[in-house]
Coordinates of C-alpha atoms in Angstrom, one line a residue:
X53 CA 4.8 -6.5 -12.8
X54 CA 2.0 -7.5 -10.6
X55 CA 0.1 -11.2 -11.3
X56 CA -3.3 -10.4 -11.7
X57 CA -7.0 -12.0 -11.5
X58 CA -9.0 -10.8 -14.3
X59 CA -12.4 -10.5 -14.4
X60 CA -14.5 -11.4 -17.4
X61 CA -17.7 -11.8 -15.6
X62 CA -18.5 -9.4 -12.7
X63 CA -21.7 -10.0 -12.4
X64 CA -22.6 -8.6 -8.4
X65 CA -18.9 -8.9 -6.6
X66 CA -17.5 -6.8 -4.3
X67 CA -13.8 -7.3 -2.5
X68 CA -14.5 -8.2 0.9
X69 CA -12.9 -8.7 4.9
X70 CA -15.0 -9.1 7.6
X71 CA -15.3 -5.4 8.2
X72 CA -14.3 -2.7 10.7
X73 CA -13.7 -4.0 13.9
X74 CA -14.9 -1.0 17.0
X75 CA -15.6 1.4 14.0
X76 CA -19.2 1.9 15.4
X77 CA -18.0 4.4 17.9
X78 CA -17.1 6.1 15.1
X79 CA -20.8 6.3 13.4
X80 CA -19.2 3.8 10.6
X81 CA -21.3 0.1 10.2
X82 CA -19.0 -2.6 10.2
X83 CA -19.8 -4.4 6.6
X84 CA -17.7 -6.6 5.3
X85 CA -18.8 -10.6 4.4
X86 CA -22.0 -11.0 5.4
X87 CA -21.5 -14.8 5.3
X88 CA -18.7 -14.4 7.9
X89 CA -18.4 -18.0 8.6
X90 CA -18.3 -18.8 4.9
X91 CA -15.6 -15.7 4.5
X92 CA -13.3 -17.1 7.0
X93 CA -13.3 -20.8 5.5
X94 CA -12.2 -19.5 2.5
X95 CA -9.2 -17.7 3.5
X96 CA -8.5 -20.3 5.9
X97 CA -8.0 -22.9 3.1
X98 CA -6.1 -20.9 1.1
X99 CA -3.8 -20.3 4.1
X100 CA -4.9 -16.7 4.5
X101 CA -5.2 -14.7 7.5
X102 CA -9.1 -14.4 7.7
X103 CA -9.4 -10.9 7.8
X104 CA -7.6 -10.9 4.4
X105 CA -9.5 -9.5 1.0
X106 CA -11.3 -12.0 -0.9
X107 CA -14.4 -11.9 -3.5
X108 CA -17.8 -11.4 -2.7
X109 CA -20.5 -12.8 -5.2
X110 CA -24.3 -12.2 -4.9
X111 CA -26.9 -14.5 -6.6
X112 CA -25.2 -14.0 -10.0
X113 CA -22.5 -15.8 -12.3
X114 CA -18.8 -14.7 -12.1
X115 CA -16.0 -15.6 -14.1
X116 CA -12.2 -14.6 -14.1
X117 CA -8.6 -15.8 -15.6
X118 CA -5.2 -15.0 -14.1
X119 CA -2.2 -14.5 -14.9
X120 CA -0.1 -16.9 -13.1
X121 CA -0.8 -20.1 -11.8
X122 CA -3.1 -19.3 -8.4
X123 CA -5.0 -21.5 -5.4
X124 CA -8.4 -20.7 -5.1
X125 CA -11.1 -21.6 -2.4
X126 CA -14.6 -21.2 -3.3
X127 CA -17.2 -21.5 -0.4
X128 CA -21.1 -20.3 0.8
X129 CA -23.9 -21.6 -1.0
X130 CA -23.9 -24.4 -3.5
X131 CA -22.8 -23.5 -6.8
X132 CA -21.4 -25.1 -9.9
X133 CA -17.3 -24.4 -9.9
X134 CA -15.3 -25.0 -13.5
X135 CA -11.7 -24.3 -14.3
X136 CA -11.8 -24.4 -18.2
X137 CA -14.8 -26.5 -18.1
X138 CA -13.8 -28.9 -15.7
X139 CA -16.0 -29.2 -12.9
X140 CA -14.0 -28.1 -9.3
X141 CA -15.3 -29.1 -5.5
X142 CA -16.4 -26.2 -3.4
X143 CA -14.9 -26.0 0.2
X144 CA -11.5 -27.4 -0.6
X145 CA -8.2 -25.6 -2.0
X146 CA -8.3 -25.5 -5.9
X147 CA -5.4 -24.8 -8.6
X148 CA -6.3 -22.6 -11.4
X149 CA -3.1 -22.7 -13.9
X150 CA -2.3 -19.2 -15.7
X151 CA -4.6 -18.3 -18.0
X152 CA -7.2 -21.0 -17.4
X153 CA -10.8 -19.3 -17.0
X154 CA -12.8 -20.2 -13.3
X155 CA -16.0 -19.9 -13.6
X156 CA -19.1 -20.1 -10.9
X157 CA -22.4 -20.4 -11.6
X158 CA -25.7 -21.2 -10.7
X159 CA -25.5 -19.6 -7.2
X160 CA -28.4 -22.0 -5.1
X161 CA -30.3 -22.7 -2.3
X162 CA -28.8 -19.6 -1.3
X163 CA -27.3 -16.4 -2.3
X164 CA -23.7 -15.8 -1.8
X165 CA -20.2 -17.5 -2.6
X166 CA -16.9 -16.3 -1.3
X167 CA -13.6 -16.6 -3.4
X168 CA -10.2 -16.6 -1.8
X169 CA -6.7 -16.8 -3.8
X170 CA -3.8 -17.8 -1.9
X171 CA -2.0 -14.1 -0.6
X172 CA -5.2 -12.7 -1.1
X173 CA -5.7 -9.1 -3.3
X174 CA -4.6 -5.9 -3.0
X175 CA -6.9 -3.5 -1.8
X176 CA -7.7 0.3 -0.6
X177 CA -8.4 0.5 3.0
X178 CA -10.9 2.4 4.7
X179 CA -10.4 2.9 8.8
X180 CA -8.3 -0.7 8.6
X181 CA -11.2 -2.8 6.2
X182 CA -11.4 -2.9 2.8
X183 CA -15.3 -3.6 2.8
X184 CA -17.4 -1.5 0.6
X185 CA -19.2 1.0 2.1
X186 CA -22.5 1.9 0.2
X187 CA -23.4 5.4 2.6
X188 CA -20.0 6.7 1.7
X189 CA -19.4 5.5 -1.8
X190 CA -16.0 3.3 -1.1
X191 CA -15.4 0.4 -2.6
X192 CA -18.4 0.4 -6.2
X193 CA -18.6 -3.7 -7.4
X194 CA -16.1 -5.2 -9.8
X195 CA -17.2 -4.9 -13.3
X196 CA -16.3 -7.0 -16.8
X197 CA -12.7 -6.2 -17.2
X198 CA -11.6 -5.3 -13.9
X199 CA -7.7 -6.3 -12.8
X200 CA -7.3 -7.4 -9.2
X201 CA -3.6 -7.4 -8.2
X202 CA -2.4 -10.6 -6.3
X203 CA 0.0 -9.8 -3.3
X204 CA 1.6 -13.2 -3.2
X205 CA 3.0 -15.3 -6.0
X206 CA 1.5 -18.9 -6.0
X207 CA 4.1 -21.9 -7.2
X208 CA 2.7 -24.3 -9.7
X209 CA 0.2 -27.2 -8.2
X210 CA -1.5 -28.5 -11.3
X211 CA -1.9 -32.2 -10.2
X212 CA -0.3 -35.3 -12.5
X213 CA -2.9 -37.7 -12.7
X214 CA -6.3 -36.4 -14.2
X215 CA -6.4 -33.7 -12.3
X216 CA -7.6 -35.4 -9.1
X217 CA -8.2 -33.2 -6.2
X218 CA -5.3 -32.5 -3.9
X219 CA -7.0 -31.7 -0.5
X220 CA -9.6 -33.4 1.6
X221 CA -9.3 -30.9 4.7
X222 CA -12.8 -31.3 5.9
X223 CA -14.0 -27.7 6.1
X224 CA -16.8 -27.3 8.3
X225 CA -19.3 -26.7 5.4
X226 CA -23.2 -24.8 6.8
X227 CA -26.3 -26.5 6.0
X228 CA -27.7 -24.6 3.4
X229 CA -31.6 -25.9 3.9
X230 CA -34.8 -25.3 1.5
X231 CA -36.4 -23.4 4.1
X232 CA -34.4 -21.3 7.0
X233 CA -34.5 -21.0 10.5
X234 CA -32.7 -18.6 11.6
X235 CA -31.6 -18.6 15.9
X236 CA -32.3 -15.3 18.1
X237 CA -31.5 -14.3 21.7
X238 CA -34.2 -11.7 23.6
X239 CA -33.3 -8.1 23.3
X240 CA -33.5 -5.3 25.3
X241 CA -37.0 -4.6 24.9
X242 CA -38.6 -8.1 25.3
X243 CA -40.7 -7.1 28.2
X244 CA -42.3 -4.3 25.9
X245 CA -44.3 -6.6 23.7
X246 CA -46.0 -8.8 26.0
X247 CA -47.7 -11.9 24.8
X248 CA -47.6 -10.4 21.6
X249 CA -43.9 -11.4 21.2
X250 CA -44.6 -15.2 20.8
X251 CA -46.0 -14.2 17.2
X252 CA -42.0 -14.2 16.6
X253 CA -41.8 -17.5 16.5
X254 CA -45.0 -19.3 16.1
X255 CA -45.2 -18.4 12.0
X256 CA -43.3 -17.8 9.3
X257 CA -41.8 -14.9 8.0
X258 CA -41.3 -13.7 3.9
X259 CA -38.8 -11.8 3.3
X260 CA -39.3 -8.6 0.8
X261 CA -37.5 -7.4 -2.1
X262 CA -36.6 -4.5 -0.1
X263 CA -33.9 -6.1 1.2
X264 CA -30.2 -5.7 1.3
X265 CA -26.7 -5.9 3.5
X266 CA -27.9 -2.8 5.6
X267 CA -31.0 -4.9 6.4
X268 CA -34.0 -7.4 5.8
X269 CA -37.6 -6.1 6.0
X270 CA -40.0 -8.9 6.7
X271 CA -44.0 -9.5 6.1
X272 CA -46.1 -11.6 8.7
X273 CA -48.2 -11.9 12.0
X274 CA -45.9 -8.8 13.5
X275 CA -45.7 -8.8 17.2
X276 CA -46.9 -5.2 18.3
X277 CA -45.6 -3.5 21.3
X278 CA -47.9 -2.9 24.2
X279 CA -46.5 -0.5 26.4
X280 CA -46.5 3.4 26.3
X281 CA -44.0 6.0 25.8
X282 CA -41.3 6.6 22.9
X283 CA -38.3 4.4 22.3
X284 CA -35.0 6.7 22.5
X285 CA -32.6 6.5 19.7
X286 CA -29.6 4.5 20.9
X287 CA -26.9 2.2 19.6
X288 CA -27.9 -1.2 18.1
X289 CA -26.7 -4.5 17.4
X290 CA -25.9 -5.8 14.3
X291 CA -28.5 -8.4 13.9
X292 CA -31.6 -6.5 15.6
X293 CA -35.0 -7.8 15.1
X294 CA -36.5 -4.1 15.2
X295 CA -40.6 -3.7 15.3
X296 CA -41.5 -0.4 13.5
X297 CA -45.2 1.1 14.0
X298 CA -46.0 -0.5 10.5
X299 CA -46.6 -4.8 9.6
X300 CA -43.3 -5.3 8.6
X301 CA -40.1 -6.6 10.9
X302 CA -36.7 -4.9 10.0
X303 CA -33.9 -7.4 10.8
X304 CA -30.3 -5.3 11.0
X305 CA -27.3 -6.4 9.1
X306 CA -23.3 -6.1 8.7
X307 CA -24.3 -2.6 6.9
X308 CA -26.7 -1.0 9.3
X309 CA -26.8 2.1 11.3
X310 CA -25.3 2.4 14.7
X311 CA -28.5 4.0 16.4
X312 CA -32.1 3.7 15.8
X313 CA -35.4 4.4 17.6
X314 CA -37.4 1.3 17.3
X315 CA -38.2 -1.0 20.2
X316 CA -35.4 -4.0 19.8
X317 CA -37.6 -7.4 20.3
X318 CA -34.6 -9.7 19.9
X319 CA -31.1 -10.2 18.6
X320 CA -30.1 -12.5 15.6
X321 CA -27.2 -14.9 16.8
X322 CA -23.7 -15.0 15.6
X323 CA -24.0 -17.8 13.7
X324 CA -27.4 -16.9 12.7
X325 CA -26.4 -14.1 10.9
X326 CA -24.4 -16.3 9.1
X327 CA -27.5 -18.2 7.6
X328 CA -29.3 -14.9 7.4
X329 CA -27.1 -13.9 4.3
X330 CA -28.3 -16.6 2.2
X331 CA -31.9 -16.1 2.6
X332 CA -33.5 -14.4 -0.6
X333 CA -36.0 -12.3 -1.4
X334 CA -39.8 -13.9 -2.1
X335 CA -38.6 -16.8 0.8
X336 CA -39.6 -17.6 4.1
X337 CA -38.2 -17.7 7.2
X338 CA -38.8 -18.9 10.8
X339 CA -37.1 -17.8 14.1
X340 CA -36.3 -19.9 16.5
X341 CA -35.3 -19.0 20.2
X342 CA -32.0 -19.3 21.8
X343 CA -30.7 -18.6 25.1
X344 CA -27.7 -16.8 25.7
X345 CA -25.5 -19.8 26.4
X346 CA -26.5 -21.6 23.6
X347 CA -25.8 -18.7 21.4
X348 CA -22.6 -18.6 22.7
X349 CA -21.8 -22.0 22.6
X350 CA -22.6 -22.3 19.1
X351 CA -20.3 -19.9 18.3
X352 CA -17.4 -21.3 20.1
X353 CA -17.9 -24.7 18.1
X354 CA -18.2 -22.6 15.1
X355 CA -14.9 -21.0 15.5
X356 CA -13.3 -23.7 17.3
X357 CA -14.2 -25.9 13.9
X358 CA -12.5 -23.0 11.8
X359 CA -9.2 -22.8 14.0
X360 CA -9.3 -26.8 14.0
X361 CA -9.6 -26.8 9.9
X362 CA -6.7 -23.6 10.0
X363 CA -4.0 -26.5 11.5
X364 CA -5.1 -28.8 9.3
X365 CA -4.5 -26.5 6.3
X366 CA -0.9 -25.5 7.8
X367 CA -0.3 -29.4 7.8
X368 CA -1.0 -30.4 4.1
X369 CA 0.8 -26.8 3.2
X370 CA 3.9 -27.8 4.8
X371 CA 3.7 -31.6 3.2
X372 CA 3.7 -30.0 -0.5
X373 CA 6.0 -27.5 0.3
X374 CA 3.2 -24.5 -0.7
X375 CA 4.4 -21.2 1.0
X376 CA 1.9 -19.8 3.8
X377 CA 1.5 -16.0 3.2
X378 CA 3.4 -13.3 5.0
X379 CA 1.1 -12.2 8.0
X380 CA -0.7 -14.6 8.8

């Protein structure tokens, strides 16, 4: 029989990956984490490939107990981790023993944490991700009693003295700010808006409740196009800063559409997406301006910073003997 996580408080999880890869063709949104960064840390420290499945949680408290004794990694915004009461460090590799209960709570200064176990989960797959999809109705959120199978079998870790932590791996942990600034490129329809389009970054923005994966609608001093003539529906990039006729902005996430209509005033970064999956309802944002390059140079040290922290991982793994997963 299988080891298992069980979950005794769901809360808002979902099993994640970082989505489907060249589905858009297709007319499928990609999904997945919409941390990315945060998503890949995780399975990195656990030794993971980091497309692997790992747990999702949004703004609420989660708990769960396994079976056997597991290695967890819990990253994205600051919360408060426990193993049977005992209080755990975020952004490092953590043993759970069998039948010990993990618990995070108080999800702040933004809104999502990632879980990863060591061999990560099973999981159905949907055109090669497991990410939920909320248009088609695959993959619903965990709920109280769920049972996540674990593909792997973790050996025992539980420290000897006073359970003092056994990693100091130096993940490249975000800033996770009180008030966000989130990094954008032009897009394709600069030109279209004129003057108008400094309004993008000389205010604040607040986001509304209406918001979700699929996309953020914001309120402010909306730039307004000043040409003529309709906008064509065509494919878009994940991360569009879109300017409908009305006063609100529509920023696109992992779970948006593959076309749309509206005039495309600029493009949220790579690593500005990141940071845009933490931002709440009710708060306020500002946009700052980024030139290609920079985009893509901040990027590069982003990943580069992952792949660096991946060889550390490999290095302690091999040290203490703790098997790396098959396939990764």
């Amino acid at each position: 029989m299988a080891d298992t996580l069980t979950v005794r408080t769901a809360g808002i999880t979902t099993v994640q990956d970082l989505g489907r890869v060249g589905r858009s063709r297709y007319g499928l949104p990609a999904n997945g984490a919409v941390d990315q960064h945060s998503a890949r840390v995780a399975n990195v420290l656990c030794g993971n490939d980091e497309h692997a499945p790992l747990l999702e949680i949004t703004a609420l408290d989660f708990a769960c107990t396994p079976s056997s004794d597991i290695l967890v990694a819990v990253t994205g915004a600051p919360a408060d981790l426990t193993v049977d009461g005992a209080t755990r460090p975020q952004w490092e590799p953590v043993p759970v023993p069998a039948g010990a209960t993990l618990r995070v709570t108080g999800i702040r200064r933004g809104l999502r944490v990632y879980l990863a176990v060591l061999g990560s989960f099973e999981a159905d797959y949907l055109q090669g991700s497991c990410a939920p999809d909320t248009i088609l109705g695959f993959g619903p959120a965990l709920r109280d009693g769920d049972e996540l199978a674990l593909r792997t079998a973790c050996p025992s870790l539980d420290h000897p003295f006073s359970r003092i932590p056994l990693f100091r791996l130096n993940a490249p942990v975000p800033r996770f700010p009180t008030s966000w600034t989130i990094d954008v490129t032009d897009g394709p329809d600069r030109a279209d808006f004129g003057d108008t389009g400094r309004r993008l970054f000389e205010a604040p923005f607040t986001v509304s409740p209406q918001s979700n994966h699929i996309g953020l609608r914001l309120r402010g001093d909306v730039p307004r196009r000043v040409t003529q003539g309709e906008v064509l529906s065509r494919g878009v990039p994940i991360g569009a800063v879109e300017v409908p006729a009305g006063d609100e902005l529509l920023v696109l996430h992992r779970g948006r559409g593959v076309t749309a209509g509206y005039p495309v005033l600029a493009v949220v970064t790579a690593t500005g997406l990141s940071a845009l999956g933490h931002v709440r309802p009710g708060q306020s944002i500002r946009f700052r301006h980024r030139t290609l390059d920079q985009a893509i140079t901040a990027h590069r040290a982003q990943r580069g910073a992952v792949d660096a922290l991946r060889t550390r991982v490999r290095t302690a793994f091999d040290a203490l003997r703790i098997p790396v997963p098959a396939g990764t």
